[in-house]
C-alpha positions as semicolon CSV with decimal commas, in nm:
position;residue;x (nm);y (nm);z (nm)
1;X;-2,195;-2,706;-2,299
2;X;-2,331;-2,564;-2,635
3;X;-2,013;-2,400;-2,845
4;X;-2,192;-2,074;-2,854
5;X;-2,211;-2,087;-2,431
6;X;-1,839;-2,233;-2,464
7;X;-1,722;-1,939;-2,700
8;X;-1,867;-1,707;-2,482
9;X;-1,707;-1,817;-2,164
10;X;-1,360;-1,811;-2,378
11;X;-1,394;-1,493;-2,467
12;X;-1,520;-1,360;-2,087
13;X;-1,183;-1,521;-1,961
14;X;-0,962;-1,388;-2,234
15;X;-1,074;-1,022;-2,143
16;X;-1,033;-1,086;-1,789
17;X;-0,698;-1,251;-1,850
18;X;-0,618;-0,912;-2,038
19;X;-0,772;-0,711;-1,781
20;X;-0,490;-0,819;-1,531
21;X;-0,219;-0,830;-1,754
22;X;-0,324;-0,451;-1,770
23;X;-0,349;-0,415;-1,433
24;X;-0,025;-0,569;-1,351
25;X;0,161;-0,348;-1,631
26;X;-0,020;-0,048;-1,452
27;X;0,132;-0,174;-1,096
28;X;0,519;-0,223;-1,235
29;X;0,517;0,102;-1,441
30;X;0,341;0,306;-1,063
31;X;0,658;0,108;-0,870
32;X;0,900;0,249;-1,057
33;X;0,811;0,647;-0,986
34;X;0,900;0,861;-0,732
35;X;0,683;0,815;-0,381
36;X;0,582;1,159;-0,391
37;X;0,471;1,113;-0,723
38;X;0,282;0,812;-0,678
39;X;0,139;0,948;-0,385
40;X;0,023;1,280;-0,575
41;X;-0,129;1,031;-0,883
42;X;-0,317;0,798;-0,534
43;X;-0,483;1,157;-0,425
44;X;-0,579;1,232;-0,792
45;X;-0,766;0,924;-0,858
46;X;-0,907;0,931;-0,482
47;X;-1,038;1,296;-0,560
48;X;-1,210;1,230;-0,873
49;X;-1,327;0,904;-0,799
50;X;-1,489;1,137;-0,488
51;X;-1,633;1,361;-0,728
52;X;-1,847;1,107;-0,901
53;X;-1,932;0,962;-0,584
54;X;-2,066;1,291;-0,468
55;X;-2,259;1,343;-0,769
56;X;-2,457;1,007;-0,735
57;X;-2,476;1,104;-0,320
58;X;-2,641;1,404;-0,388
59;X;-2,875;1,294;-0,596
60;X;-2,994;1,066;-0,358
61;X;-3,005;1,243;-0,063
62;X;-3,261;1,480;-0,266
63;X;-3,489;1,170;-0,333
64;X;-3,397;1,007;0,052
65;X;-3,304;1,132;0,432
66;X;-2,965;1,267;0,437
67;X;-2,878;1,091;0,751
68;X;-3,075;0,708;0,526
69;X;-2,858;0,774;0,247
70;X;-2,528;0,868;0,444
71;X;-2,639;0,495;0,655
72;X;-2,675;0,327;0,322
73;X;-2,379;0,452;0,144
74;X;-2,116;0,337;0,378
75;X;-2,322;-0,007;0,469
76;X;-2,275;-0,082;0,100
77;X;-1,918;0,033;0,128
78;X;-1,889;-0,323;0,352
79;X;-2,116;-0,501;0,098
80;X;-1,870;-0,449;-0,161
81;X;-1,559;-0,591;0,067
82;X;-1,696;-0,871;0,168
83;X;-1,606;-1,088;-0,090
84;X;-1,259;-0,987;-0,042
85;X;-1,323;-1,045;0,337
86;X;-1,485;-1,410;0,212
87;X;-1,133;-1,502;-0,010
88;X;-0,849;-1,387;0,234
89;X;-1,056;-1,428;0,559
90;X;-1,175;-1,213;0,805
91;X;-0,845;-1,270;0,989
92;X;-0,637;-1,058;0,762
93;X;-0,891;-0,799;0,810
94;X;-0,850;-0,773;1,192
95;X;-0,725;-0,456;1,268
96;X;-0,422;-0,406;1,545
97;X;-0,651;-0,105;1,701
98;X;-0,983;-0,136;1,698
99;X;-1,025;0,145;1,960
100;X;-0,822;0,359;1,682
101;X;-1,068;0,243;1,404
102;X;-1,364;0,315;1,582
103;X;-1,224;0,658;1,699
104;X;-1,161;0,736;1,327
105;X;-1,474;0,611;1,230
106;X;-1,689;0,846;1,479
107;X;-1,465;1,158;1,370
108;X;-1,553;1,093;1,026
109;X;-1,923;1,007;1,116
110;X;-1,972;1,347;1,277
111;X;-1,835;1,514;0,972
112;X;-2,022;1,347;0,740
113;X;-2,378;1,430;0,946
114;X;-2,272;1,799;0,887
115;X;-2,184;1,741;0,532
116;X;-2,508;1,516;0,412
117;X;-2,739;1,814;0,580
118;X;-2,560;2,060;0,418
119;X;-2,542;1,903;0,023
120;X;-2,900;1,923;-0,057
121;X;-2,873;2,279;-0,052
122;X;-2,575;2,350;-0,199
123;X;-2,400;2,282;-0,564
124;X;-2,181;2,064;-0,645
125;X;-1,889;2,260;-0,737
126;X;-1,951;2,504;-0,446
127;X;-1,974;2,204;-0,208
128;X;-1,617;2,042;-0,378
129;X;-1,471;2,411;-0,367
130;X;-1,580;2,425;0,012
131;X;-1,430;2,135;0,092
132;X;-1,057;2,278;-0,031
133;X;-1,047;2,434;0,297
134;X;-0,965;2,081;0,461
135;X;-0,591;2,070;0,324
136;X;-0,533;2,394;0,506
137;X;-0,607;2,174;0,836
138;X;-0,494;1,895;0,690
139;X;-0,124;2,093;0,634
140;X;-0,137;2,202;0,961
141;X;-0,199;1,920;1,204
142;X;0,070;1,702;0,965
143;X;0,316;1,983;1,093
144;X;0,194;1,967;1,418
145;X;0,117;1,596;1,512
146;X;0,337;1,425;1,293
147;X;0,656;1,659;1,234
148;X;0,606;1,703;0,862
149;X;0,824;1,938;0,723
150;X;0,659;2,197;0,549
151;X;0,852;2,337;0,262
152;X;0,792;2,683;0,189
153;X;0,618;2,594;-0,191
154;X;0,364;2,375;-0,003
155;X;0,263;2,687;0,206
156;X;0,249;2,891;-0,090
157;X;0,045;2,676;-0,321
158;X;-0,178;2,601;0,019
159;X;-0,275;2,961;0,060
160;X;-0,304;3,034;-0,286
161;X;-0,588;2,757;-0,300
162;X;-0,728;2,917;-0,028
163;X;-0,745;3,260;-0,207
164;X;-0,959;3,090;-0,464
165;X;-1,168;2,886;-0,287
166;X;-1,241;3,222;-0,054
167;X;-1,331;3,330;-0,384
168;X;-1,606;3,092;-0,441
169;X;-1,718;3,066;-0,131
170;X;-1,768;3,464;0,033
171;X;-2,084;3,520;-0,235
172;X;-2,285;3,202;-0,099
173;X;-2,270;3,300;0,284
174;X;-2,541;3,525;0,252
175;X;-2,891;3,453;0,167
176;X;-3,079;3,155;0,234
177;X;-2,842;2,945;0,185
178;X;-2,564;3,042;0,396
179;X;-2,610;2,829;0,721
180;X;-2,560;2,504;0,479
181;X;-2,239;2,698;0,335
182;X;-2,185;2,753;0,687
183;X;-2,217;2,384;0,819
184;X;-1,997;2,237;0,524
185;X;-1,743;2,471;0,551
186;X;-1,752;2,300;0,959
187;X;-1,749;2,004;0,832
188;X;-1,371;2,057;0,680
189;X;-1,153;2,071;1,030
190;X;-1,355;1,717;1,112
191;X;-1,301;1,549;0,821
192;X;-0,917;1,684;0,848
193;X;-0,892;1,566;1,192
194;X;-1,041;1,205;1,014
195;X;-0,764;1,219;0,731
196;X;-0,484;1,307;0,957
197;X;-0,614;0,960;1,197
198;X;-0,578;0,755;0,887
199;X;-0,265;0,890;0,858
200;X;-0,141;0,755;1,180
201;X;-0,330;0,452;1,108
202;X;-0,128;0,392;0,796
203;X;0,153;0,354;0,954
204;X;0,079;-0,002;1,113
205;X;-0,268;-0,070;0,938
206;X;-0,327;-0,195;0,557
207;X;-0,469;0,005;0,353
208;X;-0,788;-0,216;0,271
209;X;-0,856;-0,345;0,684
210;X;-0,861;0,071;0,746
211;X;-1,130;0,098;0,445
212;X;-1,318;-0,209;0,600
213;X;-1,286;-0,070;0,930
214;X;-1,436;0,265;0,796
215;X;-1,763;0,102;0,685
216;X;-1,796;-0,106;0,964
217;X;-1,768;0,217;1,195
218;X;-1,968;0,486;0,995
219;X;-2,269;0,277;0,932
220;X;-2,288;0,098;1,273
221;X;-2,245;0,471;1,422
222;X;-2,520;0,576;1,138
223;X;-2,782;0,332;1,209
224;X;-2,970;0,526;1,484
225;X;-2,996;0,821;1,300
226;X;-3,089;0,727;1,012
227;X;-3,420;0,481;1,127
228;X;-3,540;0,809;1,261
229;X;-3,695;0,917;0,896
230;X;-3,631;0,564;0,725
231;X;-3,799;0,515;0,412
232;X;-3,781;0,226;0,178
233;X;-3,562;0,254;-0,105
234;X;-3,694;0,175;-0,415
235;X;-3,480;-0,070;-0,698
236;X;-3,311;0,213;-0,843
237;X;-3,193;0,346;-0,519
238;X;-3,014;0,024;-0,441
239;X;-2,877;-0,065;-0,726
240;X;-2,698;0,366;-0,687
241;X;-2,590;0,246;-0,365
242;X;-2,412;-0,043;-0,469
243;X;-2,232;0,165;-0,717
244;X;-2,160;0,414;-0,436
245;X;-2,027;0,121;-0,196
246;X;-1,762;0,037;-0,467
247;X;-1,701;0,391;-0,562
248;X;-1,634;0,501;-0,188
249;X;-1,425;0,195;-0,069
250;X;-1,216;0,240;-0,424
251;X;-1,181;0,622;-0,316
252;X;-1,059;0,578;0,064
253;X;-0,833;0,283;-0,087
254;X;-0,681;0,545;-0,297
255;X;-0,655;0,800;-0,020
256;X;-0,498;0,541;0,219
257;X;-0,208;0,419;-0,052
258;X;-0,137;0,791;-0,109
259;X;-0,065;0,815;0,263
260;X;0,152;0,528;0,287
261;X;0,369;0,649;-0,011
262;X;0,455;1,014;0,065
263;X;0,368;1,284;0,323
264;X;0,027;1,388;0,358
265;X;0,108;1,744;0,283
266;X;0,252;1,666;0,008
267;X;-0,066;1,518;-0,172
268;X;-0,296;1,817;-0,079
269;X;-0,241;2,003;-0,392
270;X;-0,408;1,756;-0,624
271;X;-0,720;1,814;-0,426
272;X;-0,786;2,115;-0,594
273;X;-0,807;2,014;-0,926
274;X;-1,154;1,832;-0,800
275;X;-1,304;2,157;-0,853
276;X;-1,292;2,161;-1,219
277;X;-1,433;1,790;-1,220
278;X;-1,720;1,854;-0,985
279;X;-1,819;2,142;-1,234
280;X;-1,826;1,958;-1,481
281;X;-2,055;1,666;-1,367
282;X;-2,265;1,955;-1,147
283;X;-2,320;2,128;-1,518
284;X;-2,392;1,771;-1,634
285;X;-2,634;1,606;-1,407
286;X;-2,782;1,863;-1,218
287;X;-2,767;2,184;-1,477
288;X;-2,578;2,386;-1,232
289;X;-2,414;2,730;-1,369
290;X;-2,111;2,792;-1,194
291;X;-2,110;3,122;-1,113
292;X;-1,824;3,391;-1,181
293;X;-1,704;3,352;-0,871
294;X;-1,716;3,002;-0,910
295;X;-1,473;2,994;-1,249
296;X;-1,244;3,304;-1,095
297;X;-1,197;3,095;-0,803
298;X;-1,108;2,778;-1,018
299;X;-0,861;2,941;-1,238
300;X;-0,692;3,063;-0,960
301;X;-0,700;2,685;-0,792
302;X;-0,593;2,532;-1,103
303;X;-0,288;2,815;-1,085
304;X;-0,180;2,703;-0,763
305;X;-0,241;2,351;-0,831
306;X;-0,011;2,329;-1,177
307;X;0,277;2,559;-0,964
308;X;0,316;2,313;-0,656
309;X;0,334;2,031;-0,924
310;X;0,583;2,202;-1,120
311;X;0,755;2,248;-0,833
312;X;0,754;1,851;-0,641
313;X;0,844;1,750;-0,979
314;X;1,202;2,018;-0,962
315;X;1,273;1,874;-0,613
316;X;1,246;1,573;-0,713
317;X;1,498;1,589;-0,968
318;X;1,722;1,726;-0,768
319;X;1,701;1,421;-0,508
């Protein structure tokens, strides 16, 4: 091997090498904080890492079918796995109920044909701020189903949240628009009903065979709708759907760890802060003004999202 090839190689490993001795610091330091904590910081990086993968989704679902591109996104989902599935072996992947998997994996496929029909038409932060009304399920079916105990700040900063994203959202339901404001906004109770079936899943499943699982449902479930209008994607489109694959597994990793670390009500309040992200990247990438309503609506999010973390972080000093 020629020294400049060897040098090279050296180096590549050294930053690996440093990469997990990063990685690993990252792991001890998250082990040592409170579950409710880690949980909240799992649904923070799941959110944003949602937000980006949003951006990218609806971007392509302008430039392919929504129901292609839904197909496509969570086929690559599995793409990205499988060398994971190649090192450990498809045996630890086998999941202890596949009728479970498959059951979460047609509730989320029905919410996600309402919500790739809908995102075309609608902006990204309005489609993000939308999408806040799924912890208000989410609260509710934890309390019901799973005998989650719902403290009184949780309900608070829960209907506050919903006071702002009411905010956002009451201006959009007229016009042309307003059946795809319409069908997202039905989208929420499905994809709660989803979330709250991970939840039970959690509690027997690994996080990664319920993210494998996930792909494996969605896009065998997505198949038949979306060769109805298939077109070729071109080099470009791939190479975004690779990058969406890793993105979305990453983000449903996230949102299963926060599940197996703390209550799911108690990680709902971090979901609003995705509004301010989405924004951001929707002002970005697509040159979307958020309206008024749109900022009114996030300051008072952002109000009720800083209050319930004020007040986890009290409670849990006084554990």
């Amino acid at each position: 091997m020629p020294p400049a090839v060897r040098a090279r190689s050296i180096r590549a490993r050294t930053r690996v090498e440093a990469l997990k001795r990063q990685a690993l610091l990252v792991q001890r330091r998250m082990s040592r904080l409170d579950p409710t904590v880690r949980g909240l910081l799992w649904s923070m990086s799941a959110g944003f890492t949602f937000v980006v993968l949003n951006t990218i989704m609806r971007e392509l679902s302008l430039q392919l079918d929504p129901f292609e591109t839904q197909f496509l996104r969570y086929a690559f989902g599995l793409v990205v796995m499988l060398p994971l599935i190649v090192r450990y072996g498809a045996a630890a992947y086998r999941p202890r109920n596949v009728t479970g998997q498959f059951v979460r994996g047609g509730v989320h496929t029905a919410g996600l044909c309402l919500w790739f029909t809908a995102i075309p038409h609608i902006t990204l932060a309005d489609t993000t701020a939308i999408r806040f009304t799924g912890p208000i399920f989410i609260m509710l079916g934890a309390a019901w189903f799973f005998g989650e105990r719902m403290r009184w700040e949780r309900w608070v900063a829960a209907l506050i949240g919903l006071a702002g994203v009411l905010i956002v959202v009451a201006p959009k339901l007229t016009g042309g628009g307003g059946v795809y404001t319409l069908l997202m906004l039905a989208s929420s109770p499905v994809f709660a009903a989803s979330f709250l079936i991970t939840k039970g899943l959690a509690r027997y499943e690994r996080p990664a065979v319920i993210v494998v699982w996930q792909s494996i449902s969605v896009a065998l479930l997505s198949l038949p709708l979306a060769l109805i209008s298939w077109k070729t994607p071109g080099a470009a489109h791939w190479f975004s759907f690779l990058v969406c694959g890793l993105l979305g597994s990453l983000g449903h990793y996230f949102l299963a760890r926060s599940y197996t670390v703390a209550d799911i009500s108690a990680t709902q309040s971090v979901k609003f802060l995705e509004l301010v992200w989405a924004s951001l990247l929707g002002w970005l990438v697509f040159s979307d003004q958020p309206s008024r309503s749109t900022i009114i609506g996030g300051v008072v999010i952002s109000a009720s999202t800083i209050w319930i973390a004020r007040r986890e972080a009290r409670s849990i000093g006084r554990a």
